[in-house]
PDB file of C-alpha atoms in Angstrom:
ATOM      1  CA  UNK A   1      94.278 -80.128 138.897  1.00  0.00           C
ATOM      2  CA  UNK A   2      91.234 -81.696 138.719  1.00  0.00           C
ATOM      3  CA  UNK A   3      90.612 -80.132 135.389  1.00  0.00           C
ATOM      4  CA  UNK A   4      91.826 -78.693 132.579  1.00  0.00           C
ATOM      5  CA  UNK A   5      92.667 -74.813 133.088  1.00  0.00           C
ATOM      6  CA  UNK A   6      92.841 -71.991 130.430  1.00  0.00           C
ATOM      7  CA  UNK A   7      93.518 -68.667 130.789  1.00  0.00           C
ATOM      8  CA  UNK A   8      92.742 -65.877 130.260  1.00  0.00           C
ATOM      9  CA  UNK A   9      88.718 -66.850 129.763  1.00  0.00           C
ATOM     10  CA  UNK A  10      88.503 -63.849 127.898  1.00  0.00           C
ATOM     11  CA  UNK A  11      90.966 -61.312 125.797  1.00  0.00           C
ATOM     12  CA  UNK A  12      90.821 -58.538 123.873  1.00  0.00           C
ATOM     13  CA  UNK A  13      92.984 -57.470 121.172  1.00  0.00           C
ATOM     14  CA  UNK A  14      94.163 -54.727 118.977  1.00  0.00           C
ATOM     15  CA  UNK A  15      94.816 -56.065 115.267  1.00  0.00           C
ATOM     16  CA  UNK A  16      98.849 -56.698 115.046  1.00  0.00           C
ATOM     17  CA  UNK A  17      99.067 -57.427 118.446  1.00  0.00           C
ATOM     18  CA  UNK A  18     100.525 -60.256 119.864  1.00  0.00           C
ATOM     19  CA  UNK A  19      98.783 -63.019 122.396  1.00  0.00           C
ATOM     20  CA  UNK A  20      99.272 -65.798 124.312  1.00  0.00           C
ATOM     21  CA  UNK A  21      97.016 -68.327 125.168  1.00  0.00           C
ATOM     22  CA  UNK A  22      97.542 -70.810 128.200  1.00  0.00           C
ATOM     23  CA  UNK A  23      96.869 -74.103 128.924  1.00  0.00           C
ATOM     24  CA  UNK A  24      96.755 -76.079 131.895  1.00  0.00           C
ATOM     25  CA  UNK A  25      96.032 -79.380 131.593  1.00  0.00           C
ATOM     26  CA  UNK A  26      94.828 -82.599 134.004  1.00  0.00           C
ATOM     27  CA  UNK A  27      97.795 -83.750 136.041  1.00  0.00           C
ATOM     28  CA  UNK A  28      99.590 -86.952 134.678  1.00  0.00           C
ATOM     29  CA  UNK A  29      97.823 -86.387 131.321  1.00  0.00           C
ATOM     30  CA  UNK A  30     100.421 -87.127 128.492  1.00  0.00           C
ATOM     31  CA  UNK A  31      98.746 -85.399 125.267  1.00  0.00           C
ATOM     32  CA  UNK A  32      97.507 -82.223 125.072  1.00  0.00           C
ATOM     33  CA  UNK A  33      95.773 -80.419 122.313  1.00  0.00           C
ATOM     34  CA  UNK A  34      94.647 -76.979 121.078  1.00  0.00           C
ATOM     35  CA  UNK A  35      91.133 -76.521 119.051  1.00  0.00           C
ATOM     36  CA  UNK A  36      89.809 -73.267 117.632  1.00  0.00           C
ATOM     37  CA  UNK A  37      85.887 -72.665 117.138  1.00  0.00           C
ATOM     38  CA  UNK A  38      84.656 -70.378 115.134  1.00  0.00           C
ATOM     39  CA  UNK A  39      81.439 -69.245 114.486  1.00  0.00           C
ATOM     40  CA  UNK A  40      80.102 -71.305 111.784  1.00  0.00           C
ATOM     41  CA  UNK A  41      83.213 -72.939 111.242  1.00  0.00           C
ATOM     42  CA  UNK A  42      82.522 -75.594 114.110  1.00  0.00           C
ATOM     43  CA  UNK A  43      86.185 -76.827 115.416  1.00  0.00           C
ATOM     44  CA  UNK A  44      89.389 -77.091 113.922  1.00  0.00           C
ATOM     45  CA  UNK A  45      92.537 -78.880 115.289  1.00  0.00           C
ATOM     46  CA  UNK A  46      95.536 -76.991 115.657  1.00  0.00           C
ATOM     47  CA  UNK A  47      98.362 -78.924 117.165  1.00  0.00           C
ATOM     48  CA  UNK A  48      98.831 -81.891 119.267  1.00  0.00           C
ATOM     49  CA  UNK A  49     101.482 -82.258 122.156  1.00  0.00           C
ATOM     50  CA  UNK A  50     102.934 -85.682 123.245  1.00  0.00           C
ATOM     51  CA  UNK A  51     104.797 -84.842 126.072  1.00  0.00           C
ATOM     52  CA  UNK A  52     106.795 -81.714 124.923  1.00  0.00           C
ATOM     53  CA  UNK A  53     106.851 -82.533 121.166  1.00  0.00           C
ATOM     54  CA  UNK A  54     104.169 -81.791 118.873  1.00  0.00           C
ATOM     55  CA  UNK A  55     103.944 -84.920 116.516  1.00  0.00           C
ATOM     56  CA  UNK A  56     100.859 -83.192 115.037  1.00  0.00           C
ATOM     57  CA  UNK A  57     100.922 -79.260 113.969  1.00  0.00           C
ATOM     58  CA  UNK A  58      99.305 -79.681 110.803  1.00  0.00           C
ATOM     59  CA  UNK A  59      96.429 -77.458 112.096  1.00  0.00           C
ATOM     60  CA  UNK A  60      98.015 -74.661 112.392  1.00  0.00           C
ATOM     61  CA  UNK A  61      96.500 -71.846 110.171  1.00  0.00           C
ATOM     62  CA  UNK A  62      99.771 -70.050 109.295  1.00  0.00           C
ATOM     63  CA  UNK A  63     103.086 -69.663 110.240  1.00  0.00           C
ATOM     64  CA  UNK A  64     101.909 -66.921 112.911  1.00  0.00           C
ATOM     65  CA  UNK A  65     100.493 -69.486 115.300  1.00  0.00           C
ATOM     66  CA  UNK A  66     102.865 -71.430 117.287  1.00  0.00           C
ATOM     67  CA  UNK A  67     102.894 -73.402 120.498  1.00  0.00           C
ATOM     68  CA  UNK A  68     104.761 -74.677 123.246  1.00  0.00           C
ATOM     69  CA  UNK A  69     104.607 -77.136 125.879  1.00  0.00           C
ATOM     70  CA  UNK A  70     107.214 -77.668 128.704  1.00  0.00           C
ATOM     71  CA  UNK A  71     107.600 -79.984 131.633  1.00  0.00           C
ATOM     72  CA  UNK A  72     104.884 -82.592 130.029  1.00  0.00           C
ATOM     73  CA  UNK A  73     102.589 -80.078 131.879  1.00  0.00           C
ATOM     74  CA  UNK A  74     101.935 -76.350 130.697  1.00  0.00           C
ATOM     75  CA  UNK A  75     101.191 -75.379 126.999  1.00  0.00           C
ATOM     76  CA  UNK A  76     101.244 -71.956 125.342  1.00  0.00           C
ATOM     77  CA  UNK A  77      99.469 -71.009 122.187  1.00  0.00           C
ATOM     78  CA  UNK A  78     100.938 -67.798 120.391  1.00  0.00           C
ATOM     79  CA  UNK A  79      99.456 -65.822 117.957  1.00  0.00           C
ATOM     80  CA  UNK A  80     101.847 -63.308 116.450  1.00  0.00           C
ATOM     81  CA  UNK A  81     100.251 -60.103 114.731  1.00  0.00           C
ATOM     82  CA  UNK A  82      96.458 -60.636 115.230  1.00  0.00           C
ATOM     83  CA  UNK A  83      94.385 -60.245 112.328  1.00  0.00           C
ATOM     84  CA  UNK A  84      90.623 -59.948 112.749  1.00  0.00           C
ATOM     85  CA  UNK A  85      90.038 -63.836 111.386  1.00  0.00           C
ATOM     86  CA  UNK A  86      92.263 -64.801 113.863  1.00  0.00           C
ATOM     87  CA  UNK A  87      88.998 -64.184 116.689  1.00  0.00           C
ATOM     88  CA  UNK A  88      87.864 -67.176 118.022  1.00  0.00           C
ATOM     89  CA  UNK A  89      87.392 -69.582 121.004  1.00  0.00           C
ATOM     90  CA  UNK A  90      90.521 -71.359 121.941  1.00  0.00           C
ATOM     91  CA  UNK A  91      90.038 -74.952 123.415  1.00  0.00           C
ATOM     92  CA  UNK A  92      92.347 -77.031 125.193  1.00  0.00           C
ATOM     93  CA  UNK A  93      92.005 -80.626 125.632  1.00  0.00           C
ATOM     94  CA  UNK A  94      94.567 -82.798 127.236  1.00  0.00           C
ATOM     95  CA  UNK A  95      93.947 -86.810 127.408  1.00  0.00           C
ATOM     96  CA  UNK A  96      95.495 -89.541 129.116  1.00  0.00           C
ATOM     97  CA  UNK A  97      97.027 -92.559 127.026  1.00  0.00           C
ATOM     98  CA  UNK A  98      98.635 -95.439 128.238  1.00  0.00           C
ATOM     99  CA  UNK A  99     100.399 -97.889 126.434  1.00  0.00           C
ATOM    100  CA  UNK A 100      97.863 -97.425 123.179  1.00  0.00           C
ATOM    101  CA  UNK A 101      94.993 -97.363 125.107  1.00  0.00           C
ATOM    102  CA  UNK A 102      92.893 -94.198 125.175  1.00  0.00           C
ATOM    103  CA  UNK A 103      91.050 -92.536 127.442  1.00  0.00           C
ATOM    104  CA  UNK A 104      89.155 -89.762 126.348  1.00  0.00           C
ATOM    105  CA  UNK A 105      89.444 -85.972 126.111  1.00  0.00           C
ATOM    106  CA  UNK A 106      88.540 -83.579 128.662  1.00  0.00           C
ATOM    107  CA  UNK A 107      88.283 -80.245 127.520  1.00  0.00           C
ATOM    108  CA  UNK A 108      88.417 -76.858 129.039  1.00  0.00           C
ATOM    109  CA  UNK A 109      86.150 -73.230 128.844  1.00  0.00           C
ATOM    110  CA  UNK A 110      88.111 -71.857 126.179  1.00  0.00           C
ATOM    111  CA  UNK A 111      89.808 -68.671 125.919  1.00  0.00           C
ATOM    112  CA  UNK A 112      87.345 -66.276 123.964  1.00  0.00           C
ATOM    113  CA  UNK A 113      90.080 -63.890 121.831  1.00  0.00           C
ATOM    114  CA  UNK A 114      88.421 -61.066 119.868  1.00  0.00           C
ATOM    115  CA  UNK A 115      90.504 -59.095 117.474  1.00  0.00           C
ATOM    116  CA  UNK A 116      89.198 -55.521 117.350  1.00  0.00           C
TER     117      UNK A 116
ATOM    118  CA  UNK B   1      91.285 -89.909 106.487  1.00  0.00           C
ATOM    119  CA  UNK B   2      88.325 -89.697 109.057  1.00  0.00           C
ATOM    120  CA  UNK B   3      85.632 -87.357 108.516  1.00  0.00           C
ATOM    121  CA  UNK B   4      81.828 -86.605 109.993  1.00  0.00           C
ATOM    122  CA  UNK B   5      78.635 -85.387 108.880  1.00  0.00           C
ATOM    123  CA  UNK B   6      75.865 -84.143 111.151  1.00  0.00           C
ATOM    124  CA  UNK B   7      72.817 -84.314 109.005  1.00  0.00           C
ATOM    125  CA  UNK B   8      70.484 -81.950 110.718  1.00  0.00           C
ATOM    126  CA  UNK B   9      72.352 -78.098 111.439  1.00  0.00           C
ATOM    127  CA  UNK B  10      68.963 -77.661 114.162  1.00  0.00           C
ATOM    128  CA  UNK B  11      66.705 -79.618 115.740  1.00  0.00           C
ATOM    129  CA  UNK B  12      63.841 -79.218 117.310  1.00  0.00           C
ATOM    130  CA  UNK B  13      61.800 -81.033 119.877  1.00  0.00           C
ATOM    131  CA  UNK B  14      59.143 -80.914 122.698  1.00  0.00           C
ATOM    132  CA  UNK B  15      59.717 -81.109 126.389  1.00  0.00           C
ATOM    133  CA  UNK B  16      59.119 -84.631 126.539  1.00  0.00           C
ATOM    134  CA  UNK B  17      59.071 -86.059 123.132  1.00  0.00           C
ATOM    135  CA  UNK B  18      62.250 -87.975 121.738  1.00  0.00           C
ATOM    136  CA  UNK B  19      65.477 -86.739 120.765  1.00  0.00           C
ATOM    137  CA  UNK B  20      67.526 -88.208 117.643  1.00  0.00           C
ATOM    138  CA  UNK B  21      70.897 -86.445 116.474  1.00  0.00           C
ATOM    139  CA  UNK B  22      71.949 -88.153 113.299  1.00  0.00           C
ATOM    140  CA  UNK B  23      75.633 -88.649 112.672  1.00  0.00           C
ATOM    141  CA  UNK B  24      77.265 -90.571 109.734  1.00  0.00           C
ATOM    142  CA  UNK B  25      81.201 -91.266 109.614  1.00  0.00           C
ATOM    143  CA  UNK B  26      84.064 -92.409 107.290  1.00  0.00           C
ATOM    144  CA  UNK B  27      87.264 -93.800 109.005  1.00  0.00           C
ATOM    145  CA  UNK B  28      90.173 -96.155 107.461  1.00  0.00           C
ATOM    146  CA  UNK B  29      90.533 -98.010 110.638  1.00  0.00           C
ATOM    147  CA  UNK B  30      88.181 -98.752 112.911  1.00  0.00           C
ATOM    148  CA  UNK B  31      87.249 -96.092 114.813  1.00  0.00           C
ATOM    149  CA  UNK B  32      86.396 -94.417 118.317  1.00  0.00           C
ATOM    150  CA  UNK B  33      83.210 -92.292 118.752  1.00  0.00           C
ATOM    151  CA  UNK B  34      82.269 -89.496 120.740  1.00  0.00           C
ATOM    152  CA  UNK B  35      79.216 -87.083 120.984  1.00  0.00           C
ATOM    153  CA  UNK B  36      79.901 -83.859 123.030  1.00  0.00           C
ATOM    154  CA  UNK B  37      77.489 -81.339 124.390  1.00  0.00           C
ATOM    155  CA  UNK B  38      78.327 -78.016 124.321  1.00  0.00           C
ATOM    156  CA  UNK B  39      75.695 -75.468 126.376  1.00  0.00           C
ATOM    157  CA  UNK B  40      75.623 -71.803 125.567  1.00  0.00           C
ATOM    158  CA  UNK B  41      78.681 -69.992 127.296  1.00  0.00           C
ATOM    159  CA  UNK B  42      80.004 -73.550 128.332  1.00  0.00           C
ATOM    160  CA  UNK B  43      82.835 -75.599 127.440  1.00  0.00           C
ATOM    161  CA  UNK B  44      82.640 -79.176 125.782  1.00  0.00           C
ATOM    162  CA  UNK B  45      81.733 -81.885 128.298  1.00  0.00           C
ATOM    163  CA  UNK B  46      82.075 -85.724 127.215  1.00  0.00           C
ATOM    164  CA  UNK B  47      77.808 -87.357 126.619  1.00  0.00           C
ATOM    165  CA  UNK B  48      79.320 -90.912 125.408  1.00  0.00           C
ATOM    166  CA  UNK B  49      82.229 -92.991 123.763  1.00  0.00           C
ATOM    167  CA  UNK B  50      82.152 -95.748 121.897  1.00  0.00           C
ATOM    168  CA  UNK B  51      85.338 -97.472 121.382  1.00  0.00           C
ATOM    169  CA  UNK B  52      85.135-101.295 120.262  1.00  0.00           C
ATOM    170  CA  UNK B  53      83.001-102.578 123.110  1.00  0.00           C
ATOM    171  CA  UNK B  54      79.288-102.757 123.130  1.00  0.00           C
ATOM    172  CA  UNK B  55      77.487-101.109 120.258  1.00  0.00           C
ATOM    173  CA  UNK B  56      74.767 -99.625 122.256  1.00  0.00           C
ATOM    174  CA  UNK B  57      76.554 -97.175 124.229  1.00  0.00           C
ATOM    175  CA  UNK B  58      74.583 -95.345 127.312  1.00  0.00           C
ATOM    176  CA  UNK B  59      75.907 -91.963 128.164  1.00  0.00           C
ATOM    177  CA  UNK B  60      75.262 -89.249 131.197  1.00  0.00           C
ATOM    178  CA  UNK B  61      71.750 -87.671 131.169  1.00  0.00           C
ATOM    179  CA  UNK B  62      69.764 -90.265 129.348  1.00  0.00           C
ATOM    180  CA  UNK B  63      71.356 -90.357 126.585  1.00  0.00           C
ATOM    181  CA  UNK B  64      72.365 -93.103 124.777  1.00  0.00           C
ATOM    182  CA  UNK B  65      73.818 -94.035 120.963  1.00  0.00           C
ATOM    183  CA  UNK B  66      74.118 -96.960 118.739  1.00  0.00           C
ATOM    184  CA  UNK B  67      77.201 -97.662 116.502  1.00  0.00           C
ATOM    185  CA  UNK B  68      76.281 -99.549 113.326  1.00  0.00           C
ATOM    186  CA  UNK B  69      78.958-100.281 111.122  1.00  0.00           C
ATOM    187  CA  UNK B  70      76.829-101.453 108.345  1.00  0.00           C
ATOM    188  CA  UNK B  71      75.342 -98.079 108.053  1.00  0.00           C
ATOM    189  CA  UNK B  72      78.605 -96.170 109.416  1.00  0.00           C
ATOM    190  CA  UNK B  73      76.218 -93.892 111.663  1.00  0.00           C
ATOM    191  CA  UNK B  74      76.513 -93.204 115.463  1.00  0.00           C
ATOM    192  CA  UNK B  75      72.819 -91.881 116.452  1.00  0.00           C
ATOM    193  CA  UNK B  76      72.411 -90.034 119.401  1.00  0.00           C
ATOM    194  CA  UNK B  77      68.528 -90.439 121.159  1.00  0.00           C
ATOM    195  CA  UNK B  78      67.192 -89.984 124.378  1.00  0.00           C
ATOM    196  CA  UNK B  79      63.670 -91.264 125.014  1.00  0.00           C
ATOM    197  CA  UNK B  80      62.337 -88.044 126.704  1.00  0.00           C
ATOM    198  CA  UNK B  81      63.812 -84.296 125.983  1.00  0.00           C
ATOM    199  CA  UNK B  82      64.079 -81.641 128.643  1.00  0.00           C
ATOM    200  CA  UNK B  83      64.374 -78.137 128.800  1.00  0.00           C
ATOM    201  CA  UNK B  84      67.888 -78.402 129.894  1.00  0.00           C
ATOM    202  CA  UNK B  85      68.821 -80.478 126.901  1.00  0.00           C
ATOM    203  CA  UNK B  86      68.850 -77.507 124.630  1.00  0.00           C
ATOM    204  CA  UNK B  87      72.364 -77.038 123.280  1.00  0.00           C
ATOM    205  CA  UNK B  88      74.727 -77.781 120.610  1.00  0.00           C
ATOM    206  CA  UNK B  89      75.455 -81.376 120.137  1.00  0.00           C
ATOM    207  CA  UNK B  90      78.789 -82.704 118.405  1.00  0.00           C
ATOM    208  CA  UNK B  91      79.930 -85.925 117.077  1.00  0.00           C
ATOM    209  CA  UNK B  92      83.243 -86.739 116.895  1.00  0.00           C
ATOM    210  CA  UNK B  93      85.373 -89.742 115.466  1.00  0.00           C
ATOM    211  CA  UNK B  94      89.149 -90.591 115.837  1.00  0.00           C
ATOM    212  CA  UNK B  95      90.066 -93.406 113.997  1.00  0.00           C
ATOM    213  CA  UNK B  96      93.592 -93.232 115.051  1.00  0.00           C
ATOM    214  CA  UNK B  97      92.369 -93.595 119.044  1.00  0.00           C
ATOM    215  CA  UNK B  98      94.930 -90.891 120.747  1.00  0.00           C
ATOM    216  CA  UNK B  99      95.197 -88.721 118.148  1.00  0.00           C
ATOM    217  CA  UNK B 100      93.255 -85.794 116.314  1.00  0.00           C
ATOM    218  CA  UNK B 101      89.951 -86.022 116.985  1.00  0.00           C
ATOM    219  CA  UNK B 102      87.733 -84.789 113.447  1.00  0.00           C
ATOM    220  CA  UNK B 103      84.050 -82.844 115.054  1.00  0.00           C
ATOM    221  CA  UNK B 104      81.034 -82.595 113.226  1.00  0.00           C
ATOM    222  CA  UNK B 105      79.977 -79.328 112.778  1.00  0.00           C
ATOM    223  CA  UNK B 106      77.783 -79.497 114.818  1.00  0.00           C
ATOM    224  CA  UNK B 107      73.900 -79.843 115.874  1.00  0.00           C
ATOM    225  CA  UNK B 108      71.561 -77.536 117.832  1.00  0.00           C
ATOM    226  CA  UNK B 109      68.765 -79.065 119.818  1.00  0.00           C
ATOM    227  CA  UNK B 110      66.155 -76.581 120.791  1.00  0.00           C
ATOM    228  CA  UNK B 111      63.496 -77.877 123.346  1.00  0.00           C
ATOM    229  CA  UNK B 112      60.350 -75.951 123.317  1.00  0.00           C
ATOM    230  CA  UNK B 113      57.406 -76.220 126.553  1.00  0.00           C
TER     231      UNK B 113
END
């Protein structure tokens, strides 16, 4: 696509609830990331994908997030019983890099999660 | 390790006057720059990179920032704010080029008439 897609823009959850967060990034773009922002926290990296392994997930705030990317393309961020902290905006960023040179991230609208 | 300070949480300018975000770094290698603009309800769209090339580094809408190693700062100005400026501004170093990028936490610019 000529973008980077998320979905859903915007979700609402009970506490203890489970989510998933999609991601779907430029075509032919290798790497693919996921970013939280919180207020006053400013943004946090979560995990990185390099094709479909994730040489990066030291982001990851506890052992109820978890991601997923298949096919080089498509990524899925889980969040397994939602606490209130866990509200936040989501970003996904994919990039393209090619043969150590990089590119540059393009990011996408976020997915807006609020716990409730 | 990389890291980023932003040395001004707000900012605030006249329609028309100049704009200067400051933005200090620490890297281990030599690093790649970024400043991102994010407007209210918006997702983060790319201003400028800087990454080994010419130090003075000219972005979309005007803007335009200078890396100085001496100083380890990455300055972001434009000559002439607008109303549409107004938004949060974020500087952002990698210093492994393809990998986690570290963000500031962030500037707001807030251009009064």
């Amino acid at each position: 696509g000529a973008g980077v897609s998320q979905s859903p823009s915007n979700k609402v959850t009970e506490k203890g609830k489970d989510v998933e967060l999609r991601c779907d990034p430029i075509s032919g773009h290798t790497a693919l990331y996921w970013y939280r922002q919180s207020l006053g926290q400013g943004l946090e990296f979560l995990i990185y994908f390099q094709g479909n392994s994730a040489p990066d997930k030291s982001g990851l705030p506890s052992d109820r997030f978890s991601a997923e990317r298949t096919g080089g393309s498509v990524s899925t961020l889980t969040i397994q019983r939602t606490q209130q902290e866990d509200s936040a905006v989501y970003l996904c960023a994919s990039s393209l890099e090619s043969r150590g040179r990089f590119y540059g991230y393009t990011f996408g609208s976020g997915t807006r999660l609020t716990v409730v | 390790a990389q890291s980023v300070t932003q040395l001004d949480s707000h900012v605030s300018v006249s329609e028309g006057t100049p704009v200067l975000l400051r933005c200090n770094y620490s890297s281990s290698y030599s690093p790649s720059l970024f400043w991102y603009v994010q407007h209210p309800n918006k997702g983060l769209q790319l201003l400028l990179k800087y990454t080994s090339a010419a130090t003075l580094v000219k972005g979309i809408n005007g803007f335009e920032a200078e890396f100085k190693k001496s100083e380890t700062s990455f300055h972001l100005t434009k000559p002439s704010a607008h109303m549409s400026d107004a938004a949060e501004y974020f500087c952002v170093v990698s210093d492994r080029g393809y990998s986690t990028l570290t963000f500031g936490k962030g500037t707001m610019l807030l251009v009064s008439p």
